[in-house]
Amino acid sequence: MKELSLQEFKELIASGKTFVLYVRSESKKNTIKEVFDTDVVIPELERVYADSLEFYSINADENMEILKSYRLPSLVLFSEGKEVRVLEGIRAWSEYMEALSCL
């Protein structure tokens, strides 16, 4: 999973791509349990969808402005450059699978 800067994220949206963005924090994964949990789950989802979806991450520690739009942790789904769904916190595997299957 490629880690993006805020500028790269904006460029990806402008390109009109369909992709998944994982908003995370390296410094908070020991204090916000959901960040630690999603750090385990999201790479597994990426493996399941490796042939059909591109996954990216953005580290809020280095791109604090992202927290104006999304909470930690969040999985944000984009279709043709438009945000279609946000899954905040840790979710059931089936909820992730259902959401991702719609892309």
C-alpha positions as protocol buffer text, in pm:
chain_id: "A"
residue {
  index: 1
  type: MET
  ca { x: 0 y: 0 z: 0 }
}
residue {
  index: 2
  type: LYS
  ca { x: 152 y: 326 z: -110 }
}
residue {
  index: 3
  type: GLU
  ca { x: 154 y: 609 z: 144 }
}
residue {
  index: 4
  type: LEU
  ca { x: 40 y: 941 z: -1 }
}
residue {
  index: 5
  type: SER
  ca { x: 110 y: 1301 z: 85 }
}
residue {
  index: 6
  type: LEU
  ca { x: -188 y: 1535 z: 99 }
}
residue {
  index: 7
  type: GLN
  ca { x: -91 y: 1674 z: -243 }
}
residue {
  index: 8
  type: GLU
  ca { x: -71 y: 1325 z: -397 }
}
residue {
  index: 9
  type: PHE
  ca { x: -412 y: 1246 z: -248 }
}
residue {
  index: 10
  type: LYS
  ca { x: -564 y: 1556 z: -408 }
}
residue {
  index: 11
  type: GLU
  ca { x: -405 y: 1464 z: -742 }
}
residue {
  index: 12
  type: LEU
  ca { x: -547 y: 1112 z: -719 }
}
residue {
  index: 13
  type: ILE
  ca { x: -897 y: 1254 z: -668 }
}
residue {
  index: 14
  type: ALA
  ca { x: -850 y: 1493 z: -960 }
}
residue {
  index: 15
  type: SER
  ca { x: -747 y: 1202 z: -1183 }
}
residue {
  index: 16
  type: GLY
  ca { x: -1092 y: 1046 z: -1141 }
}
residue {
  index: 17
  type: LYS
  ca { x: -963 y: 710 z: -1023 }
}
residue {
  index: 18
  type: THR
  ca { x: -1149 y: 450 z: -820 }
}
residue {
  index: 19
  type: PHE
  ca { x: -947 y: 369 z: -509 }
}
residue {
  index: 20
  type: VAL
  ca { x: -947 y: 309 z: -134 }
}
residue {
  index: 21
  type: LEU
  ca { x: -780 y: 545 z: 112 }
}
residue {
  index: 22
  type: TYR
  ca { x: -681 y: 437 z: 462 }
}
residue {
  index: 23
  type: VAL
  ca { x: -646 y: 733 z: 700 }
}
residue {
  index: 24
  type: ARG
  ca { x: -417 y: 629 z: 985 }
}
residue {
  index: 25
  type: SER
  ca { x: -167 y: 754 z: 1241 }
}
residue {
  index: 26
  type: GLU
  ca { x: 162 y: 590 z: 1322 }
}
residue {
  index: 27
  type: SER
  ca { x: 201 y: 783 z: 1648 }
}
residue {
  index: 28
  type: LYS
  ca { x: -150 y: 702 z: 1773 }
}
residue {
  index: 29
  type: LYS
  ca { x: -157 y: 328 z: 1707 }
}
residue {
  index: 30
  type: ASN
  ca { x: -48 y: 257 z: 2065 }
}
residue {
  index: 31
  type: THR
  ca { x: -303 y: 494 z: 2221 }
}
residue {
  index: 32
  type: ILE
  ca { x: -606 y: 455 z: 1991 }
}
residue {
  index: 33
  type: LYS
  ca { x: -683 y: 82 z: 1986 }
}
residue {
  index: 34
  type: GLU
  ca { x: -888 y: 108 z: 1666 }
}
residue {
  index: 35
  type: VAL
  ca { x: -583 y: 239 z: 1476 }
}
residue {
  index: 36
  type: PHE
  ca { x: -384 y: -66 z: 1587 }
}
residue {
  index: 37
  type: ASP
  ca { x: -670 y: -299 z: 1488 }
}
residue {
  index: 38
  type: THR
  ca { x: -724 y: -144 z: 1145 }
}
residue {
  index: 39
  type: ASP
  ca { x: -348 y: -157 z: 1080 }
}
residue {
  index: 40
  type: VAL
  ca { x: -393 y: -535 z: 1088 }
}
residue {
  index: 41
  type: VAL
  ca { x: -722 y: -560 z: 896 }
}
residue {
  index: 42
  type: ILE
  ca { x: -667 y: -316 z: 608 }
}
residue {
  index: 43
  type: PRO
  ca { x: -363 y: -497 z: 459 }
}
residue {
  index: 44
  type: GLU
  ca { x: -571 y: -817 z: 461 }
}
residue {
  index: 45
  type: LEU
  ca { x: -846 y: -641 z: 267 }
}
residue {
  index: 46
  type: GLU
  ca { x: -586 y: -512 z: 24 }
}
residue {
  index: 47
  type: ARG
  ca { x: -471 y: -871 z: -39 }
}
residue {
  index: 48
  type: VAL
  ca { x: -830 y: -986 z: -104 }
}
residue {
  index: 49
  type: TYR
  ca { x: -890 y: -704 z: -354 }
}
residue {
  index: 50
  type: ALA
  ca { x: -538 y: -687 z: -502 }
}
residue {
  index: 51
  type: ASP
  ca { x: -662 y: -764 z: -853 }
}
residue {
  index: 52
  type: SER
  ca { x: -945 y: -512 z: -860 }
}
residue {
  index: 53
  type: LEU
  ca { x: -877 y: -213 z: -628 }
}
residue {
  index: 54
  type: GLU
  ca { x: -588 y: 18 z: -550 }
}
residue {
  index: 55
  type: PHE
  ca { x: -529 y: 88 z: -181 }
}
residue {
  index: 56
  type: TYR
  ca { x: -345 y: 392 z: -49 }
}
residue {
  index: 57
  type: SER
  ca { x: -278 y: 525 z: 298 }
}
residue {
  index: 58
  type: ILE
  ca { x: -222 y: 870 z: 440 }
}
residue {
  index: 59
  type: ASN
  ca { x: -49 y: 924 z: 771 }
}
residue {
  index: 60
  type: ALA
  ca { x: -230 y: 1197 z: 965 }
}
residue {
  index: 61
  type: ASP
  ca { x: 88 y: 1261 z: 1167 }
}
residue {
  index: 62
  type: GLU
  ca { x: 248 y: 1410 z: 857 }
}
residue {
  index: 63
  type: ASN
  ca { x: -72 y: 1541 z: 695 }
}
residue {
  index: 64
  type: MET
  ca { x: -276 y: 1686 z: 983 }
}
residue {
  index: 65
  type: GLU
  ca { x: -510 y: 1868 z: 744 }
}
residue {
  index: 66
  type: ILE
  ca { x: -668 y: 1532 z: 652 }
}
residue {
  index: 67
  type: LEU
  ca { x: -822 y: 1524 z: 1001 }
}
residue {
  index: 68
  type: LYS
  ca { x: -1047 y: 1816 z: 901 }
}
residue {
  index: 69
  type: SER
  ca { x: -1228 y: 1569 z: 675 }
}
residue {
  index: 70
  type: TYR
  ca { x: -1178 y: 1225 z: 832 }
}
residue {
  index: 71
  type: ARG
  ca { x: -1149 y: 1073 z: 1178 }
}
residue {
  index: 72
  type: LEU
  ca { x: -884 y: 824 z: 1287 }
}
residue {
  index: 73
  type: PRO
  ca { x: -893 y: 558 z: 1159 }
}
residue {
  index: 74
  type: SER
  ca { x: -1105 y: 573 z: 845 }
}
residue {
  index: 75
  type: LEU
  ca { x: -1135 y: 373 z: 527 }
}
residue {
  index: 76
  type: VAL
  ca { x: -1258 y: 605 z: 252 }
}
residue {
  index: 77
  type: LEU
  ca { x: -1391 y: 463 z: -74 }
}
residue {
  index: 78
  type: PHE
  ca { x: -1367 y: 665 z: -394 }
}
residue {
  index: 79
  type: SER
  ca { x: -1533 y: 587 z: -725 }
}
residue {
  index: 80
  type: GLU
  ca { x: -1419 y: 788 z: -1026 }
}
residue {
  index: 81
  type: GLY
  ca { x: -1263 y: 1046 z: -795 }
}
residue {
  index: 82
  type: LYS
  ca { x: -1575 y: 1094 z: -584 }
}
residue {
  index: 83
  type: GLU
  ca { x: -1607 y: 989 z: -222 }
}
residue {
  index: 84
  type: VAL
  ca { x: -1881 y: 726 z: -198 }
}
residue {
  index: 85
  type: ARG
  ca { x: -1844 y: 586 z: 153 }
}
residue {
  index: 86
  type: VAL
  ca { x: -1648 y: 635 z: 475 }
}
residue {
  index: 87
  type: LEU
  ca { x: -1602 y: 356 z: 728 }
}
residue {
  index: 88
  type: GLU
  ca { x: -1476 y: 502 z: 1056 }
}
residue {
  index: 89
  type: GLY
  ca { x: -1312 y: 296 z: 1328 }
}
residue {
  index: 90
  type: ILE
  ca { x: -1290 y: -80 z: 1322 }
}
residue {
  index: 91
  type: ARG
  ca { x: -1576 y: -263 z: 1151 }
}
residue {
  index: 92
  type: ALA
  ca { x: -1684 y: -621 z: 1103 }
}
residue {
  index: 93
  type: TRP
  ca { x: -1508 y: -800 z: 817 }
}
residue {
  index: 94
  type: SER
  ca { x: -1844 y: -850 z: 642 }
}
residue {
  index: 95
  type: GLU
  ca { x: -1911 y: -475 z: 649 }
}
residue {
  index: 96
  type: TYR
  ca { x: -1577 y: -403 z: 482 }
}
residue {
  index: 97
  type: MET
  ca { x: -1642 y: -673 z: 221 }
}
residue {
  index: 98
  type: GLU
  ca { x: -1990 y: -541 z: 143 }
}
residue {
  index: 99
  type: ALA
  ca { x: -1867 y: -183 z: 106 }
}
residue {
  index: 100
  type: LEU
  ca { x: -1568 y: -274 z: -111 }
}
residue {
  index: 101
  type: SER
  ca { x: -1772 y: -501 z: -337 }
}
residue {
  index: 102
  type: CYS
  ca { x: -1973 y: -194 z: -445 }
}
residue {
  index: 103
  type: LEU
  ca { x: -1667 y: -32 z: -609 }
}
